[in-house]
Short mmCIF file of C-alpha atoms in Angstrom, two decimals:
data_model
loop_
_atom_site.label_atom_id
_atom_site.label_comp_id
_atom_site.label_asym_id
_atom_site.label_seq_id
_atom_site.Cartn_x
_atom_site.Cartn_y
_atom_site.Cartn_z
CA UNK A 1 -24.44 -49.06 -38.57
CA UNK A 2 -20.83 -49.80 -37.45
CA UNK A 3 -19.06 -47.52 -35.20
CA UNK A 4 -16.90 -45.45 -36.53
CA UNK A 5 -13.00 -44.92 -35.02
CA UNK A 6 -10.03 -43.05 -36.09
CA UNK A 7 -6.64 -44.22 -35.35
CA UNK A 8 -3.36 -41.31 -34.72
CA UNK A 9 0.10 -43.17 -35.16
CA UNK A 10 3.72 -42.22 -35.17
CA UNK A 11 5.20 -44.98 -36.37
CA UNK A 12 5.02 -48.85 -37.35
CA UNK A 13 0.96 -49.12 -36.92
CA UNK A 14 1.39 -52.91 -35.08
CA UNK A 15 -1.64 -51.68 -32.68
CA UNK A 16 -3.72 -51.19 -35.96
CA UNK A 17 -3.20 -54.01 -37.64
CA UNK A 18 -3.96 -55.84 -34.83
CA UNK A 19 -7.37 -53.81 -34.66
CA UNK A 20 -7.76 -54.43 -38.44
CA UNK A 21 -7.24 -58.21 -37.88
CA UNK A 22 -10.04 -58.04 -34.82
CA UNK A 23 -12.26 -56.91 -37.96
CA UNK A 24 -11.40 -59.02 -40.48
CA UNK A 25 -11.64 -61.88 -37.93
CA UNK A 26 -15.26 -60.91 -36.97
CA UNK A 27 -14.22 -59.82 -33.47
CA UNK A 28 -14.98 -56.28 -33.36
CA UNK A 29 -17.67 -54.57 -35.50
CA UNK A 30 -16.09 -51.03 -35.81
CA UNK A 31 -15.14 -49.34 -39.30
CA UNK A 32 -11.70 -47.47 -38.96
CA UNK A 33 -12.90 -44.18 -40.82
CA UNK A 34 -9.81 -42.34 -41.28
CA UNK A 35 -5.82 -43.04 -39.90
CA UNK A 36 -3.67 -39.96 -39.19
CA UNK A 37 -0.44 -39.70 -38.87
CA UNK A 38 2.54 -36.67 -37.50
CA UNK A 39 5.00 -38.28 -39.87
CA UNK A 40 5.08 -38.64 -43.38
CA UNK A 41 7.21 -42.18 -43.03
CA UNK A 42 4.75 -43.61 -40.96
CA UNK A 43 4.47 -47.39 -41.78
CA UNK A 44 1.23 -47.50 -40.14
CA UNK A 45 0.08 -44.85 -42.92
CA UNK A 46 0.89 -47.39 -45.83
CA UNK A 47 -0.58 -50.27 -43.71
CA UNK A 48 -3.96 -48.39 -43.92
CA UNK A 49 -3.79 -47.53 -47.66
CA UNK A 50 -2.87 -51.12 -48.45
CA UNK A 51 -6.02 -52.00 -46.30
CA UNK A 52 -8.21 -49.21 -48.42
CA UNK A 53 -8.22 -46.67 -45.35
CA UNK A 54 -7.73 -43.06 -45.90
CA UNK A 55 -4.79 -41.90 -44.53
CA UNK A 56 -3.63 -38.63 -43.86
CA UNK A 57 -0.45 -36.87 -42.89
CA UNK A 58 -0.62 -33.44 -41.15
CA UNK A 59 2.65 -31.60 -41.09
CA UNK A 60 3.75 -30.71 -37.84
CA UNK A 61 5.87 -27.77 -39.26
CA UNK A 62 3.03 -25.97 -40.82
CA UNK A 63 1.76 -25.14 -37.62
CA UNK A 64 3.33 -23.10 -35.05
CA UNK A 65 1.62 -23.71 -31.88
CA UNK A 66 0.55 -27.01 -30.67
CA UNK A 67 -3.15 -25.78 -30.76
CA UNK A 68 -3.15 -25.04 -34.56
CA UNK A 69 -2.42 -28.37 -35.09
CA UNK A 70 -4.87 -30.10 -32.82
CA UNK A 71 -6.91 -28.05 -34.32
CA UNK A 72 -6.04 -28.95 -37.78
CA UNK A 73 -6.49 -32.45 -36.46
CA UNK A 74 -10.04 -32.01 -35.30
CA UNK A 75 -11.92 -30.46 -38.42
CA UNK A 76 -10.70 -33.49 -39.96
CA UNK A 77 -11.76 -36.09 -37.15
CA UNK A 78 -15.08 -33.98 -37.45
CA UNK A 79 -15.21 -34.56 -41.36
CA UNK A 80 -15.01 -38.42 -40.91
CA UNK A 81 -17.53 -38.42 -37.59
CA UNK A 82 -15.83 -40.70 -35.99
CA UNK A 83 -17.13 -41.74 -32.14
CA UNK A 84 -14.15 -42.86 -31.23
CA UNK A 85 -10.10 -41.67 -31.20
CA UNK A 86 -7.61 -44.57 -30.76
CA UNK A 87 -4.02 -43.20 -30.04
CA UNK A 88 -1.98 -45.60 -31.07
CA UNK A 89 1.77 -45.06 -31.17
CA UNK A 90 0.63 -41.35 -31.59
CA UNK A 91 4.34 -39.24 -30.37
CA UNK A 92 3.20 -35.79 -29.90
CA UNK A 93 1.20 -34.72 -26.74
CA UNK A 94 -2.09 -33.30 -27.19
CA UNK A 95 -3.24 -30.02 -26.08
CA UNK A 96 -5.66 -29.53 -22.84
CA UNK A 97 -8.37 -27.89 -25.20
CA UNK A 98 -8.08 -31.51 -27.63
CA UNK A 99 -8.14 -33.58 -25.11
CA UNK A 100 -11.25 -32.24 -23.69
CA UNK A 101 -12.83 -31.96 -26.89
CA UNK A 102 -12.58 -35.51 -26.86
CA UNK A 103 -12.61 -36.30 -22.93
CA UNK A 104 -14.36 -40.07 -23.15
CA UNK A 105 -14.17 -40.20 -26.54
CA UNK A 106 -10.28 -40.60 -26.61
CA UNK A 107 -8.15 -43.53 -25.73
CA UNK A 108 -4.72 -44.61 -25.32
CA UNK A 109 -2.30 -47.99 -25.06
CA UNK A 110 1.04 -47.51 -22.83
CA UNK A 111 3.49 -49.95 -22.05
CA UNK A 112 3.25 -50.49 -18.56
CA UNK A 113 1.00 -51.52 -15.71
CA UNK A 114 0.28 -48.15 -14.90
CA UNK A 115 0.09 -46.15 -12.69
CA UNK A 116 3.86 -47.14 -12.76
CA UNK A 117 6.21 -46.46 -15.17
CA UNK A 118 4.67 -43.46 -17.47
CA UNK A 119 6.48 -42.09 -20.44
CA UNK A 120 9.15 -43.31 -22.14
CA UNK A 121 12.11 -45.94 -21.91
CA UNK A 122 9.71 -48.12 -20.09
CA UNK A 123 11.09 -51.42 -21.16
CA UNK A 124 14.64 -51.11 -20.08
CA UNK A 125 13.19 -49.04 -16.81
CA UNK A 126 11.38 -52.10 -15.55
CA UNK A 127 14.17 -54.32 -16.37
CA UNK A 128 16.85 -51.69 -14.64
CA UNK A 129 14.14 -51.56 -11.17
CA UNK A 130 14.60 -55.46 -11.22
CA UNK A 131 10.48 -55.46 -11.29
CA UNK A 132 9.07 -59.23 -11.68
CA UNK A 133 6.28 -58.39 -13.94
CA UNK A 134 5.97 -55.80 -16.64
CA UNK A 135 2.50 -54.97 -19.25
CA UNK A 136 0.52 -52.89 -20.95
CA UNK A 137 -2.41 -50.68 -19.96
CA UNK A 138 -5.19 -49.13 -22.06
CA UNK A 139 -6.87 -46.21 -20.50
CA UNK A 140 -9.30 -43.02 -21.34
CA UNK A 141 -6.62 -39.87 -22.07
CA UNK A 142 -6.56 -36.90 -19.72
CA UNK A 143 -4.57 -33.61 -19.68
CA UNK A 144 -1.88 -34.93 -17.38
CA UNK A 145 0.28 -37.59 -19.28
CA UNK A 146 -0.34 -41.07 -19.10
CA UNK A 147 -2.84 -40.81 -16.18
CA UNK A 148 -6.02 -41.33 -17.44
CA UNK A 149 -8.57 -43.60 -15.87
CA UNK A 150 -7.16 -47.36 -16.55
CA UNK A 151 -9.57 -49.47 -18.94
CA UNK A 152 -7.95 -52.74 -19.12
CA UNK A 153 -4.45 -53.78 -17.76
CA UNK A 154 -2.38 -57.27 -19.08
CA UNK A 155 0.58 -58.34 -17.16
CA UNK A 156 3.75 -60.62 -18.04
CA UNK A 157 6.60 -61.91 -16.22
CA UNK A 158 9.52 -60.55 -15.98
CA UNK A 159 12.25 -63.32 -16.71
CA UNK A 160 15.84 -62.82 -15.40
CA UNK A 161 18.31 -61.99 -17.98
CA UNK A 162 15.83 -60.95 -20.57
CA UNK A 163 16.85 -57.75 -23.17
CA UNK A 164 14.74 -54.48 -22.67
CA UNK A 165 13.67 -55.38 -27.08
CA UNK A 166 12.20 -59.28 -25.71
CA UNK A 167 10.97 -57.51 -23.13
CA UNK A 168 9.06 -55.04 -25.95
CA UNK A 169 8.32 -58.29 -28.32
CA UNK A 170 6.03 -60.07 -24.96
CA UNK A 171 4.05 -56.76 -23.94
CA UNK A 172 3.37 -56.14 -28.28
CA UNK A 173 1.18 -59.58 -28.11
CA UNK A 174 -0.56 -58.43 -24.88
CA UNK A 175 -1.29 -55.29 -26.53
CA UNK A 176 -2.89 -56.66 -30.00
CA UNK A 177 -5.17 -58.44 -27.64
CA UNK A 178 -6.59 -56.00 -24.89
CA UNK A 179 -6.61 -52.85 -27.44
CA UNK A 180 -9.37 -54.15 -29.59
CA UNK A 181 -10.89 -55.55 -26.57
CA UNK A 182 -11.37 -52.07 -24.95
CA UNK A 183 -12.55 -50.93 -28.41
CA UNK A 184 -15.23 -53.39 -28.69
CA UNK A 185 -16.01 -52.79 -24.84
CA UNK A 186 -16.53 -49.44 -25.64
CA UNK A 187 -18.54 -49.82 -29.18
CA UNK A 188 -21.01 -51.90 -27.21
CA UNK A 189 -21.47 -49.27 -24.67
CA UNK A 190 -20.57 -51.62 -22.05
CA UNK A 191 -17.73 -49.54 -20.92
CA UNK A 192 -18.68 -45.59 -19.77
CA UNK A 193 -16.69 -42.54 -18.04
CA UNK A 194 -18.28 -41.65 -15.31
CA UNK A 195 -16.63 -38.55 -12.58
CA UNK A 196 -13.59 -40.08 -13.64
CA UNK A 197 -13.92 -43.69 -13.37
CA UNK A 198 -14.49 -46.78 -15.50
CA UNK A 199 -17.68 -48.15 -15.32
CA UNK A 200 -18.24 -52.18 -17.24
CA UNK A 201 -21.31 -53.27 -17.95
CA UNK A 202 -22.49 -51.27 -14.65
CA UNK A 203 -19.45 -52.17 -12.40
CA UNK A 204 -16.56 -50.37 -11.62
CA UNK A 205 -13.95 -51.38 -13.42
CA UNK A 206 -11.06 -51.49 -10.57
CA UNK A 207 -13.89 -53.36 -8.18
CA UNK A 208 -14.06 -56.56 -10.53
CA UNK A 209 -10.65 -57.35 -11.92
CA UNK A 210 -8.05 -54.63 -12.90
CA UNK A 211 -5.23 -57.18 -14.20
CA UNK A 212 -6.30 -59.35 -16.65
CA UNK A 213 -3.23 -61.64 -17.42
CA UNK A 214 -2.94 -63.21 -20.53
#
């Protein structure tokens, strides 16, 4: 039986089609059960109904308090039993009581090598600190934003003179690659939370190699 994920987007859905290419290329054995979105316009919403995924739309203004919406969010994740929530692109930040819910059972891609750089803008923030390498991180979501315990990590350079949207285009192709790579780590069971670390395949993650560069 294939395990079973859920994707949350906000916007263009380029992380799940690159998940949805992982499956129809035979490199990751997962079913995407269900993809939710906050906004009706959602591209990533019609990319999953073109690819025979149910997706669904919950209304942000129906709810008054950030709660009733997470909650709104979970009877349905419970509905499809998924094992696994994949933010990807999601916008809105996610209540303490969600997040627990789904403490090592909920992941995340950000565009940086974090711990630097978390939240927004972080394209043009890299280029504007004159850093010489710039990536994308994939990591287990906690309360505090952005700071969960790191997964996998891709770095690229930095090249002089480069716009903050290049910049964007380079760290998009290391994401497509390490996102589906965490989810198949973690649909094998190789990869496990443990008292807030990372353990692969037995190791701790930030003892073998914590940058893989692409």
């Amino acid at each position: 039986m294939s395990f079973a994920i859920a994707v949350l987007l906000s916007g263009n859905g380029s992380n799940l089609q690159a998940i949805m290419n992982a499956i129809a290329q035979h490199e990751l054995d997962v079913v995407i059960k269900v993809v939710i979105s906050d906004r009706l316009d959602a591209k990533g919403l019609e990319r999953a109904r073109d690819a025979g995924i149910p997706a669904i739309f919950i209304e942000p203004a129906k709810y008054q308090l950030r709660e009733q919406f997470d909650d709104a969010l979970s009877v349905i994740l419970n509905d499809y039993h998924v094992s696994l929530v994949v933010l990807a692109g999601f916008m809105r930040i996610l209540s303490d009581k969600f997040v627990s819910r789904y403490l090592g059972k909920l992941i995340n891609i950000h565009p940086s090598l974090l711990p630097k750089y978390k939240g927004l803008n972080t394209h043009q923030r890299v280029i504007d600190a004159g850093e010489l390498e710039h990536g994308a991180s994939v990591h287990f979501v906690t309360p505090k934003l952005d700071d969960g315990p790191i997964i996998i990590q891709s770095g690229v350079e930095v090249v002089a003179g480069e716009s903050s949207e290049q910049l964007k285009q380079k760290i998009h192709k290391i994401e497509h690659i390490i996102y589906p790579r965490a989810i198949n780590w973690i649909s094998k069971a190789r990869v496990e939370l443990k008292n807030g670390r990372v353990f692969l395949d037995g190791l701790v993650i930030d003892e073998i190699k914590h940058n893989i560069v692409i």
